C-alpha positions as CSV (number, residue, x, y, z in Angstrom):
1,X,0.0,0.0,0.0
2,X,2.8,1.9,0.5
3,X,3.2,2.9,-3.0
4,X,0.1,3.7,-3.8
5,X,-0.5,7.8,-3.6
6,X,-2.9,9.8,-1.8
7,X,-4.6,10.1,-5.7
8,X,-5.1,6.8,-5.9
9,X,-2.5,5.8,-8.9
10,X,1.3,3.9,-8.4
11,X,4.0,6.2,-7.7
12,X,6.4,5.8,-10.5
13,X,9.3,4.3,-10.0
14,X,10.9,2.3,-12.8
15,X,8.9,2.1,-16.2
16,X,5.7,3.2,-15.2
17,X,3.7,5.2,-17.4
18,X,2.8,8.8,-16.3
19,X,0.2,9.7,-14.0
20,X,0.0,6.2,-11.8
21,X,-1.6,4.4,-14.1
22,X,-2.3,0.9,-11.8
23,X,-1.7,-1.7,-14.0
24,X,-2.5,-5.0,-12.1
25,X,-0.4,-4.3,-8.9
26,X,-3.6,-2.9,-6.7
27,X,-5.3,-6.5,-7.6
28,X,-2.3,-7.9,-5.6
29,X,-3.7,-6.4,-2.8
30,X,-6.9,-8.0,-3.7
31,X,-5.0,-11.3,-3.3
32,X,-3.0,-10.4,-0.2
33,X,-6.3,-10.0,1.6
34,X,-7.7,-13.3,0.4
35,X,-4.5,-15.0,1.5
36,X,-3.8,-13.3,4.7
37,X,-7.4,-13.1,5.7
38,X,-6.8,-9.1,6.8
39,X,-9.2,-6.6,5.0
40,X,-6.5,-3.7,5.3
41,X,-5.1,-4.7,1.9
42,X,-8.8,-4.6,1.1
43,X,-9.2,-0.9,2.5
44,X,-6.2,-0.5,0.3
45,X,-7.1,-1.8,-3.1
46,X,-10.6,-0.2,-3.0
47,X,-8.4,3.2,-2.7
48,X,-6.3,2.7,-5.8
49,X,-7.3,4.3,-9.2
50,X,-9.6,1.9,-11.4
51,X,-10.9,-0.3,-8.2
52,X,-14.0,-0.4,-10.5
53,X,-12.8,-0.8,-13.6
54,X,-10.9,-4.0,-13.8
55,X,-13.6,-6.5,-14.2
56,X,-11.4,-8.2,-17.0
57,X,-8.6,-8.6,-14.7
58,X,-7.4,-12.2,-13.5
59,X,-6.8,-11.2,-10.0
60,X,-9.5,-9.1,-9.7
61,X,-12.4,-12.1,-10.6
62,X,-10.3,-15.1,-9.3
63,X,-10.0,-13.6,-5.9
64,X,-13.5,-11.6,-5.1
65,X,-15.0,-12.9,-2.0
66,X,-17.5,-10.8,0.7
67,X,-16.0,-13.0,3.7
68,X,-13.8,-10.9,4.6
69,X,-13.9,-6.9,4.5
70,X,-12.3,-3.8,3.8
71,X,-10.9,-1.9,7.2
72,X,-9.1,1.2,7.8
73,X,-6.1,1.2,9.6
74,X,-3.8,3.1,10.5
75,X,-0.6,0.8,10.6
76,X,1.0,2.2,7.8
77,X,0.3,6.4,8.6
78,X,2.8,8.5,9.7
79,X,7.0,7.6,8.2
80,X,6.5,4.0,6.8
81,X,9.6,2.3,6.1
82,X,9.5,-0.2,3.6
83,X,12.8,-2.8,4.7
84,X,14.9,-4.0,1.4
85,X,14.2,-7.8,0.7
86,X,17.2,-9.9,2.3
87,X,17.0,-11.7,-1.8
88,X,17.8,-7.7,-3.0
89,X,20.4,-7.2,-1.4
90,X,22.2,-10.6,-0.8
91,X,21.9,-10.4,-4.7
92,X,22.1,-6.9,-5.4
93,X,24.8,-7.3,-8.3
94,X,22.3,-9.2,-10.4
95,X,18.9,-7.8,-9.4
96,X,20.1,-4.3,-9.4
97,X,22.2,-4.8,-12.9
98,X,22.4,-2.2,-15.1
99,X,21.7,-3.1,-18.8
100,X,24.5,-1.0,-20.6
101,X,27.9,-2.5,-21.1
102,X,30.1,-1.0,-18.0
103,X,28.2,0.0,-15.6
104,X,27.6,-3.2,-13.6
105,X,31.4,-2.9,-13.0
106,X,31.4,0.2,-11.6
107,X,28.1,-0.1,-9.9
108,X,29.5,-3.4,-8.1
109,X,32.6,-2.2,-7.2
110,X,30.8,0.8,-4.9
111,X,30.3,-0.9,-1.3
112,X,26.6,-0.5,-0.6
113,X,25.2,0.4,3.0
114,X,25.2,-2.0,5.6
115,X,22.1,-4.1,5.5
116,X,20.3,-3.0,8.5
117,X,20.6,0.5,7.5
118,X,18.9,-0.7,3.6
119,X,15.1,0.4,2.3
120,X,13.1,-0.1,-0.2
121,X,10.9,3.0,-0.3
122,X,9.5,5.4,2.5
123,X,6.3,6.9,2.6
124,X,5.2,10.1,4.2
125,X,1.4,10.7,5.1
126,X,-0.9,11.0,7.1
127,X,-4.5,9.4,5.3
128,X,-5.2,8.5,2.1
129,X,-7.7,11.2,1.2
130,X,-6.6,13.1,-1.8
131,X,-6.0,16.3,-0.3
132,X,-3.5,14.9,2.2
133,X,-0.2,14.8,1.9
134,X,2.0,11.7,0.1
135,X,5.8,11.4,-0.6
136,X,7.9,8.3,-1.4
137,X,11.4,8.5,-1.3
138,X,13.4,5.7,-3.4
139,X,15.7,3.0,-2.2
140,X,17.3,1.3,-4.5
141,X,18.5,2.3,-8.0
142,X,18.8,0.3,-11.4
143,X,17.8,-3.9,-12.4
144,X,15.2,-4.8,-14.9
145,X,13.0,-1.7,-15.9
146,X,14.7,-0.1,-13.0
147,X,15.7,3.7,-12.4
148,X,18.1,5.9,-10.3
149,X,15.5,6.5,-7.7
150,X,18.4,5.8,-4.4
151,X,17.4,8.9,-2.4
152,X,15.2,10.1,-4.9
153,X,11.9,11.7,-4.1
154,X,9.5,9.6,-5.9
155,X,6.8,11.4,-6.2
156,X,4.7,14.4,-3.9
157,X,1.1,14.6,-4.1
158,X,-1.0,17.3,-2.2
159,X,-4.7,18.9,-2.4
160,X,-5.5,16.3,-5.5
161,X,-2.6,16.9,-7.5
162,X,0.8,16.0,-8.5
163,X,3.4,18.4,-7.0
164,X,6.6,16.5,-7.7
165,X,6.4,13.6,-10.3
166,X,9.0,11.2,-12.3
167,X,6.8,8.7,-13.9
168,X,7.3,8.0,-17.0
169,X,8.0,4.6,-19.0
170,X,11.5,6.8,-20.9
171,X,12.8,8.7,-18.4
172,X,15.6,6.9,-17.4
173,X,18.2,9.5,-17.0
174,X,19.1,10.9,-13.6
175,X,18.2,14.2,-15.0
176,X,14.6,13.5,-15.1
177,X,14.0,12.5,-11.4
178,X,13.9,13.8,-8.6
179,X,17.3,13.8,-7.1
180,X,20.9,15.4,-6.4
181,X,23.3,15.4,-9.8
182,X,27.0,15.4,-8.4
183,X,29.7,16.4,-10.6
184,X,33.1,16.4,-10.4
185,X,35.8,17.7,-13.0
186,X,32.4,18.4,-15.0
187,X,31.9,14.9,-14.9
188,X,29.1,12.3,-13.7
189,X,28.7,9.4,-12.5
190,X,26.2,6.5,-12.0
191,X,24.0,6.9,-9.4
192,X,24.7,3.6,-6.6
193,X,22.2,0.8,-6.0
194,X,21.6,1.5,-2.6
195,X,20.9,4.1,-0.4
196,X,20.5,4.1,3.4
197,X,18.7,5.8,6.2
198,X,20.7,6.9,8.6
199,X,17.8,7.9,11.1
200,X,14.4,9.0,11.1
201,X,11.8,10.0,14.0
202,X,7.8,10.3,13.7
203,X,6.0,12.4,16.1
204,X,2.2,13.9,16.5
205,X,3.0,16.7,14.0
206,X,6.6,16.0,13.0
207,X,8.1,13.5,11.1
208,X,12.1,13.6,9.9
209,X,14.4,11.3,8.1
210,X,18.1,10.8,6.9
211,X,19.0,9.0,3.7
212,X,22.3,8.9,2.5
213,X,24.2,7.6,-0.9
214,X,27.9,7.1,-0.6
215,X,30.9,7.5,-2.8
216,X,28.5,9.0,-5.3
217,X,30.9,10.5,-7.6
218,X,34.0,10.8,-5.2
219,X,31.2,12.1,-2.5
220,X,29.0,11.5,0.3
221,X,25.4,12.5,-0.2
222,X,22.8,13.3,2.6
223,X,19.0,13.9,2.5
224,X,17.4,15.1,5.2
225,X,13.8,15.7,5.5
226,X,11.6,17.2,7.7
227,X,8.0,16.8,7.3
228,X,5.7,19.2,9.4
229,X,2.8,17.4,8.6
230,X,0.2,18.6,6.4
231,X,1.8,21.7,6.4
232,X,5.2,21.4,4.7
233,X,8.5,19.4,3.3
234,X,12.0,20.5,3.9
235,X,14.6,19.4,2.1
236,X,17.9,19.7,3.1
237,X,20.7,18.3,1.2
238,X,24.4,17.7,2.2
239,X,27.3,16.6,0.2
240,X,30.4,15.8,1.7
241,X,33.8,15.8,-1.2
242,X,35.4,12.4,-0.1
243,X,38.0,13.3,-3.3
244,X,39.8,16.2,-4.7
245,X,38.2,18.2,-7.7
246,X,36.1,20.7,-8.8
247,X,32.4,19.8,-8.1
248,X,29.2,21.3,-9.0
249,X,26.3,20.5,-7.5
250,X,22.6,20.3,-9.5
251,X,19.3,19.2,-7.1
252,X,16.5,18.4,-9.3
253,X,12.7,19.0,-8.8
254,X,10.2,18.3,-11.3
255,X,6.9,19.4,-11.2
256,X,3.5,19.4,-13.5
257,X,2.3,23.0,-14.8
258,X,-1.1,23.8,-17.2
259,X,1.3,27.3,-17.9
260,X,4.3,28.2,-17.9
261,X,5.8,28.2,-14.2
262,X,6.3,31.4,-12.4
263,X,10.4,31.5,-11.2
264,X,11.2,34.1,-8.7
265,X,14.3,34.7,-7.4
266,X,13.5,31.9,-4.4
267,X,10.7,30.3,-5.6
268,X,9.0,28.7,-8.1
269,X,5.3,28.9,-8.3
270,X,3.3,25.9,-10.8
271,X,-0.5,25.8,-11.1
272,X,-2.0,22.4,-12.1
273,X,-5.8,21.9,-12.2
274,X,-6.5,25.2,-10.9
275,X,-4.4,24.1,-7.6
276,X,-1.2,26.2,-7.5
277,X,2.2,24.3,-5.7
278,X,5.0,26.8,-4.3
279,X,8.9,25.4,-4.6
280,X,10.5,27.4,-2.0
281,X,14.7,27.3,-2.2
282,X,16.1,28.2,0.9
283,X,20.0,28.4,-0.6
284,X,21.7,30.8,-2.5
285,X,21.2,27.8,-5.5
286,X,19.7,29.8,-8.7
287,X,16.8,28.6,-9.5
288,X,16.6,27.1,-13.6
């Protein structure tokens, strides 16, 4: 349930394509409350987009049943983390392969975090009404279909609308998520499989969290959001030159506009579906 927004679609990481479309995955939650008898998966799938519309589906005839029923909880409110599968990362150099010729090398030879400290995604929120907030943050970067979405925000939906959004079945290049670009001697570098979270604390009205990518580029990387919720996100990113050079630093934030965006000098201002979503930059970073 985790990655399902607060609008009802799959956030998109990997090849998804744009705007959550479901594909089958809600009607696994169909399944998972068959199996495991617990109508919060139930609750769940009845949330996602198209809960009415996939009469054709497999999953979504084989498993209908009225024993057991949908029920709210509230299990998964609040910072949800989402552990890394032991299989991931005991495996990670061949389910986290990249496809071009290369870059499984260098991707293997980076150490990754040590396993207790590995995700697979972590949600933000607080309901799953549409007006609510929902952010996902990314775990693991790369394998089949796969992405750089390590540390990445995933995707930010507030007051029915996307605020920050990757999906997209060809946007595989760093440049198009929404992440931290290091270079260094003007140039890049892959982004690594596996990100960490160094710590993270969920309280009444406050909710904060540390991820971190190492030797990304000859540097340490740090994320570090604080949600106050239903109010705001801060971001605050550190990077940390582990090697000599000359870096430059780029943080990407994608958003959806009907217009052109407004860019001030420290914020940028997009309207979508007559709901308008304010980018606030709190460096001296110019704003592009």
């Amino acid at each position: 349930a985790a990655i399902i927004n607060n609008l009802g679609g799959i956030a998109g990481f990997g090849d998804t394509s744009g705007m959550g479309r479901p594909y089958e995955w809600p009607d696994l939650l169909r399944v998972a409350g068959w199996k495991l008898r617990d109508g919060r998966y139930l609750y769940a799938e009845q949330n996602s987009s198209g809960a009415n519309s996939r009469s054709g589906n497999f999953f979504h005839n084989t498993y209908s049943q009225d024993e057991i029923k949908p029920e709210k909880s509230d299990a998964a409110m609040g910072v949800d983390v989402i552990p890394l599968p032991d299989w991931v990362y005991e495996h990670r150099t061949e389910v986290l392969n990249a496809w071009r010729p290369g870059w499984k090398e260098f991707l293997d030879a980076i150490p990754p975090p040590p396993r207790d400290e590995c995700f697979d995604k972590i949600a933000f929120r607080t309901s799953m009404n549409s007006e609510d907030q929902y952010l996902i943050i990314g775990g693991q970067s790369w394998g089949f279909h796969g992405h750089p979405d390590a540390n990445a925000i995933i995707e930010y939906t507030d007051n029915k609308r996307y605020c920050l959004f990757d999906s997209g079945y060809f946007v595989p290049q760093t440049i198009e998520h929404n992440t931290l670009i290091v270079l260094r001697d003007g140039m890049f570098e892959l982004v690594p499989h596996l990100a960490g979270l160094a710590a993270m604390s969920d309280f009444d009205n406050i909710g904060m969290t540390q991820t971190y990518l190492n030797d990304y580029n000859g540097a340490n990387w740090r994320r570090n959001i604080v949600w106050n919720k239903e109010k705001y996100f801060l971001v605050i990113d550190e990077v940390e030159a582990l090697k000599p050079g000359d870096y430059g630093i780029r943080a990407v934030f994608r958003t959806l506009s009907d217009d052109k965006p407004e860019v001030g000098k420290d914020r940028v201002r997009a309207s979508y579906r007559s709901q308008a979503f304010n980018l606030l930059n709190a460096s001296q970073a110019q704003l592009k």
